[in-house]
């Protein structure tokens, strides 16, 4: 139960819940990120809609060595947890250790990293291999700093073995152990999460004394925000916003990249693994129709790395529809018009784009050049299973960054990498690309890195199972009273910035 | 005294039911001729409200809703029929075996029926449909799975109540085997109520099936199944035409079956009508 | 309506009620109930074995999935590494200790999930059955008395429409009309945003608020309940109307009603004492079953109204292939259904004097 | 009756029902009865005394719990799932209720030819002989294609009779075939049965609670009380000189349509619950002439005699008993 | 004194094919303390006649003619007015005692509810009176009976309870619709004895309906024989039973088993009564009558009146001038 909210302003947010927990070291979905961002501080953070340039938060400054393996953070001394305890480097090390050792969904972010505390207000992160993404990683809410004494007192465990020994999740779902501007006052996975302003916050008090986040379907969000029942609707699609009246629509482009893949494994399909077929698909698609379908704010994904990140491709580099080429390529294959299965999350929608509709549009476009898709809408569980097993002939999926850095893409979309394998792309398939990926991982010069990322993507566009489609729009609909709203790919909206 | 003078047969409802059904069946058969446009043709334009060109408006990928509703009849009607026939067959066979053999076979089958009946129907259907994978075929299977016990109950009841009827005993005394007596004497008594039940159940089956599709456990887009179309509309409240028209299609089709079944039940003699009600 | 009645198991028909003493009767019925429950667990367990997909894939993140030790640990945690029959026996063993397992989705005990969601559905179903009984009886009596005249015909038409209308569609239509267009009812959820629930006694907000004397809160909770409850009740109202009409007509045909009229009793007295009373008896049995159906039938309504009840929970469990969740819901709803039937039968024995004295 | 040839014999037959609550009722207990060839035997008694039970047991519908039943010297096998033996097809039953003994959903013709088809007659012939039978019972052949609801009670009973006659039975047990009918139809149907029995050389047990009809049509009369036979004798003898007090009461209770305003005599009390039959003579609690002994001593019948009654006060019986 | 005077009473009932005449221009009177018997085959309109006198006909029935009870016209009363007569002035006992008592209401409740309504007495008083009434109809242990339910009594006992219930408000006229047909002869005799005694003790008038002429012979003074809704013959019971003039009455009497006949066969009337709505013009019995002549189908048959208010409607009158021995040898 909470104290009365009558003393200040209350903000009501309609959202389609997807958080599974608010334990920052376990939470991995963007809905939870939004809440944890308000409850837990991180060493660095992002401002507004920029998710690529970390700015100081608990750490006032940081530096790294030349080969990006050792990072030193200098903490601010004024930070306090909501119970008044000062925040120190021990809390940071505890939180990071916990993240690593719980072995939950986000623990891979800590893979190869070790945090140590030489003194009370210094934290050193050491990487086994050069890792240029450490500053952006620690800005993620997974790296939220918890009150180590309090969590340890409630079953928390941060050392090796935490996967079985840590019992603090339930505690963290009822009480906040953070230093952020808000505290958790009501928790639910399905109905409503309430945040109230942290009276002992070390920084400036936030504008709203209470934030109510309710689980509401898209359709109802549109109604609520128009009636002023909700102040912000998080999940509306561009099409849903075009008829709204009396509200502000903040449109941006998200970092979610939708892509199609055509399985490169000949044992799965001799057709889809044929590079000519992959090329035919690539050129058959009408990308401007796809963005029209996705609605205002959406742009074509020129490469697999979204536009906001270092080394992303320019619109000019993007693939353009070329029916003649597509037909010519198709003619070079043994394809005879037999139906090719396209697997996707049936009934699923992400950022306002319905998988079903998207797949329908794609299949009708491909049909125009003679590629006959058999749509295979599948419940998310089954679809993920076959996707991850790499047994689908074709698939329609999206990728949202685990951390806001291009390295997240080079480490996943290469041959023999996680997503590469799902598309049947064996490690030995493209040695030049593999070489490029290995090179970019240890390159510390940002300019050179950017060039290498661009080359990586151009190579993917030329010859890979992946066909980047679009970046979905990011839209926030709010009542006129809400000021300072900005879309952010990591946590949708930074609640602490709202006025 | 057996008089049943004041039960005028209320045919009007049956007539309305048959008329609506006939219209839907004709629509289903001649869909390609009737539909103004291709139900999967898209124009990525806006969702258009009903207008002179698209009477029922267009959907989120620019397809003509009227055409989709018309084509939807080709999915929903045959599937509902199939579903009813399957449930009827399974239920009748199980009920007949239970009623005919009696004893422990009856007890075992009826306990099993009871378990399925005690199971919350839609939850069972939902679990089965989800477990098998969201496909229309699986949804039909799931609905059959929860629908058959009603028939089994009815058939078993009818057999039990007439097994010892004087006219069956008479047949037996005249040298008919039990099987023949039951078959010859009971078939006409059972077929009437079972068909009426089927008419009434067709509506329920259709509702359950479209409900599963609505939840995303049955038909999937781009299939123009009505329940799935309503669910698309559920994502766009402001675009009322998306949900209203397919919803009305379901309503009228189910209503037709219910009108028919209800009128037929009245025509049946009161005793079997009562058996049906139970 | 036959499916309503069909859900009453055969052993519960009044025929089986006669003769035995109340205690043997109750004991026998409880034994049958336990048997049924066992059947329910077996069926729901079998259903969960149909799953071709991998629950681990669904409930673990992408990166966790690629680590076999995490996957193995997860499977071990939910007992999925054991052979199927053993899993069942373990499940039953736990069930007997009141343990419904851990939900793979919420990672909490299913029993505490249900404890959270069930009161919301119970509250909804309670209000709905309340509406259903009031209107079902009222319309049923009117229809029976005005048999074949215009009020009856209208009621007949309306109730047939009521049983034919897809609930999920009606929910949408009502919500759009009565919340968005007309503002008669509040938006989704059990309370206004940010309102704290009354401290839990039953988990049903209206009752809890009332108990704590928070009348505004009670009214607020009730207003939130109204719209989903009305939609949920419509089918049941229709069914009860038709059933009431049928049972009254059946009773009106009896000689004893004519005999009562021949005694010169006022018609209202005849209807109340001689007709409604026996009709109520059968209506009670149906209402009991209807209540069980409302609990399960709330799935579609809860989905549209985002009502945080077991219907939503069942839906999410199904979609997420959360086996313990599905089984938990099934067992609880079926259990309530079975208990309802038992209570109805016992009530039946108490209400009908001819069974008590026969 | 010169040299009686028994065709159907019941020796010491008892029939027990199990109720749903597992209590047992012995509805017929230790009954001896003989039906002779060519004879009409009336069986009378109050409602619930076991007449129908006896009739059903006699044709094998109900299994007996004791005693034996022979038809033409062969034991009557109870009806089980197998087909009735050929000989037994000559033993038929007509039910009391003309509404329940015909299937309302089958054409009358189809029901009539059933028996013939079962015994191998082809459909054409079966139809023809059924049509003839219908004409014999006073209905037109168009009846074949109709359903029962188009007929009155009396007509239905004729159809039921025709059905029972399709296999040319030797013995007919008619279980209150006329009780559900009104006066003129009663006479019609009773006459029809008597004529048919005489014409086709059959024998018949005619069950009725109307002693006056039985008196007129039957050769011998058996009187039952609470599952026991109390008196069996030549009809005219019973009528003129009833020996058992129960028979006397039955006869005195018959109203006479003589226009003289004489009141029938009442027999006070109800038939006792067959689950708890009174000790001794089962009739003693209602018997106007009962003596103390009646409540302890069970009177025995002398089965051999052609006229017997089971009353302790009856001289002959006393002689036999002592 | 005349209690009930019925003139030209007709009842039309709705059938699938339209309205059909179930009771056709009946006239009869019932005096105080008198028992009128109405006889006729099934479907001849006996029950409809009785129900008309209580205003309990089926909803759509049409009634014409007049029925004066104590000088007050009954036909056309509103349902409120009917309630004052029913149970209070005119009471009815139905054919089937097994179904005319409510299975779920105690005997007490059913015995007293109309006493409270009609007599304006208290429930306690009504209970006391009810106990007396039950004793009067010879129910053993009336106190216990009051607290019992219908299911606990045998058919004969139930019929006694029904009679007690009918007499509770001291009505002047009792309509008894086949009150003993469903009962055993032994029990029937008891009911007849009871009704006969009650008539004497309470100065009760009774209309006794049955198809059993034997029963009518023992208890009634007057007789009305119906055929297909029309009067065939009426007059004093002894006259009609001893010297019937209508061939139908004669046929009915003949079809009863004859106590002294040695004939194996009964004498039955051939054929079946006409269906409702299919009664021919003229004499409805003509098609089954062995004396039928051309005159029988004349459209308006006139009744013949004899001494002792004996009346019959037959165009042929085959038994005219015959003595009792000639008619019923
Ligand atoms: N199926 C049954 N189960 C249990 N008891 C039965 C059954 N059938 C009849 N009885 C009982 O057996 C006794 C004899 O019944 P039965 O029908 O033989 O009498 P009945 O003489 O034919 O009577 P009625 O004149 O009413 O036809 C009665 O007490 C009756 O209640
Ligand atoms: N509710 C009704 N609607 C239409 N016709 C009816 C109705 N009730 C009875 N009848 C018909 O009216 C005619 C007279 O019926 P009624 O009940 O008066 O005959 P009854 O002489 O009492 O016969 P029974 O001896 O069978 O009781 C019959 O033909 C009957 O079928
Ligand atoms: Mg009998
Ligand atoms: Mg009658």
Short mmCIF file of N, CA and C in Angstrom, two decimals, chain A residues 226-269:
data_model
loop_
_atom_site.label_atom_id
_atom_site.label_comp_id
_atom_site.label_asym_id
_atom_site.label_seq_id
_atom_site.Cartn_x
_atom_site.Cartn_y
_atom_site.Cartn_z
N UNK A 226 -7.74 9.53 -25.56
CA UNK A 226 -8.63 10.57 -26.10
C UNK A 226 -9.57 11.10 -25.04
N UNK A 227 -9.96 10.22 -24.13
CA UNK A 227 -10.88 10.66 -23.08
C UNK A 227 -10.13 11.29 -21.92
N UNK A 228 -8.80 11.26 -21.97
CA UNK A 228 -8.03 11.82 -20.88
C UNK A 228 -7.96 10.91 -19.68
N UNK A 229 -8.47 9.68 -19.80
CA UNK A 229 -8.37 8.73 -18.70
C UNK A 229 -6.92 8.33 -18.51
N UNK A 230 -6.17 8.27 -19.63
CA UNK A 230 -4.74 8.00 -19.54
C UNK A 230 -4.01 9.20 -20.11
N UNK A 231 -2.79 9.46 -19.58
CA UNK A 231 -2.01 10.58 -20.09
C UNK A 231 -1.12 10.18 -21.25
N UNK A 232 -0.65 8.93 -21.20
CA UNK A 232 0.22 8.48 -22.26
C UNK A 232 -0.22 7.10 -22.71
N UNK A 233 -0.25 6.91 -24.04
CA UNK A 233 -0.50 5.58 -24.58
C UNK A 233 0.77 5.14 -25.27
N UNK A 234 1.28 3.99 -24.91
CA UNK A 234 2.60 3.59 -25.36
C UNK A 234 2.59 2.75 -26.63
N UNK A 235 1.47 2.10 -26.94
CA UNK A 235 1.55 1.03 -27.93
C UNK A 235 0.73 1.26 -29.19
N UNK A 236 0.38 2.50 -29.48
CA UNK A 236 -0.46 2.71 -30.65
C UNK A 236 0.37 2.66 -31.93
N UNK A 237 -0.29 2.19 -32.98
CA UNK A 237 0.39 2.16 -34.26
C UNK A 237 0.07 3.45 -35.00
N UNK A 238 0.85 3.77 -36.02
CA UNK A 238 0.58 5.00 -36.76
C UNK A 238 -0.86 5.05 -37.28
N UNK A 239 -1.35 3.92 -37.76
CA UNK A 239 -2.72 3.92 -38.29
C UNK A 239 -3.73 4.22 -37.21
N UNK A 240 -3.41 3.80 -36.00
CA UNK A 240 -4.36 4.05 -34.92
C UNK A 240 -4.33 5.51 -34.49
N UNK A 241 -3.25 6.17 -34.79
CA UNK A 241 -3.15 7.55 -34.32
C UNK A 241 -3.74 8.55 -35.29
N UNK A 242 -3.95 8.14 -36.56
CA UNK A 242 -4.30 9.17 -37.52
C UNK A 242 -5.71 9.74 -37.33
N UNK A 243 -6.53 9.03 -36.60
CA UNK A 243 -7.87 9.60 -36.41
C UNK A 243 -8.06 10.16 -34.99
N UNK A 244 -6.99 10.20 -34.21
CA UNK A 244 -7.16 10.68 -32.84
C UNK A 244 -7.28 12.20 -32.82
N UNK A 245 -8.00 12.67 -31.85
CA UNK A 245 -8.13 14.12 -31.77
C UNK A 245 -7.78 14.59 -30.36
N UNK A 246 -7.25 15.80 -30.26
CA UNK A 246 -6.99 16.41 -28.97
C UNK A 246 -5.81 15.83 -28.23
N UNK A 247 -4.90 15.16 -28.94
CA UNK A 247 -3.76 14.57 -28.25
C UNK A 247 -2.47 14.95 -28.99
N UNK A 248 -1.34 14.80 -28.28
CA UNK A 248 -0.05 14.99 -28.94
C UNK A 248 0.47 13.64 -29.40
N UNK A 249 0.99 13.61 -30.62
CA UNK A 249 1.60 12.38 -31.11
C UNK A 249 3.08 12.65 -31.30
N UNK A 250 3.91 11.93 -30.55
CA UNK A 250 5.35 12.08 -30.69
C UNK A 250 5.83 10.90 -31.52
N UNK A 251 6.25 11.20 -32.76
CA UNK A 251 6.64 10.09 -33.63
C UNK A 251 8.14 10.07 -33.77
N UNK A 252 8.70 8.92 -33.76
CA UNK A 252 10.12 8.77 -33.99
C UNK A 252 10.31 7.44 -34.66
N UNK A 253 11.56 7.13 -34.93
CA UNK A 253 11.78 5.82 -35.50
C UNK A 253 12.43 4.97 -34.43
N UNK A 254 12.01 3.74 -34.34
CA UNK A 254 12.53 2.90 -33.27
C UNK A 254 13.82 2.24 -33.74
N UNK A 255 14.46 1.54 -32.85
CA UNK A 255 15.66 0.80 -33.25
C UNK A 255 15.32 -0.64 -33.60
N UNK A 256 14.01 -0.93 -33.68
CA UNK A 256 13.62 -2.30 -34.03
C UNK A 256 13.72 -2.49 -35.54
N UNK A 257 14.48 -3.49 -35.93
CA UNK A 257 14.62 -3.78 -37.36
C UNK A 257 13.86 -5.06 -37.68
N UNK A 258 12.97 -4.95 -38.65
CA UNK A 258 12.25 -6.15 -39.11
C UNK A 258 13.02 -6.73 -40.27
N UNK A 259 13.12 -8.02 -40.27
CA UNK A 259 13.86 -8.64 -41.37
C UNK A 259 13.21 -9.96 -41.75
N UNK A 260 13.55 -10.34 -42.96
CA UNK A 260 13.07 -11.61 -43.50
C UNK A 260 14.30 -12.45 -43.66
N UNK A 261 14.21 -13.75 -43.45
CA UNK A 261 15.37 -14.56 -43.83
C UNK A 261 14.93 -15.75 -44.66
N UNK A 262 15.85 -16.18 -45.46
CA UNK A 262 15.59 -17.29 -46.36
C UNK A 262 16.65 -18.32 -46.04
N UNK A 263 16.26 -19.40 -45.45
CA UNK A 263 17.21 -20.32 -44.81
C UNK A 263 18.33 -20.77 -45.75
N UNK A 264 19.57 -20.57 -45.27
CA UNK A 264 20.73 -20.85 -46.11
C UNK A 264 21.17 -22.30 -46.01
N UNK A 265 20.47 -23.06 -45.20
CA UNK A 265 20.87 -24.46 -45.01
C UNK A 265 20.23 -25.33 -46.08
N UNK A 266 21.04 -25.91 -46.99
CA UNK A 266 20.47 -26.67 -48.10
C UNK A 266 19.68 -27.89 -47.62
N UNK A 267 19.98 -28.41 -46.43
CA UNK A 267 19.21 -29.56 -45.97
C UNK A 267 17.80 -29.15 -45.53
N UNK A 268 17.65 -27.89 -45.20
CA UNK A 268 16.30 -27.41 -44.87
C UNK A 268 15.52 -27.13 -46.15
N UNK A 269 16.15 -26.45 -47.09
CA UNK A 269 15.48 -26.21 -48.36
C UNK A 269 16.53 -25.91 -49.42
#
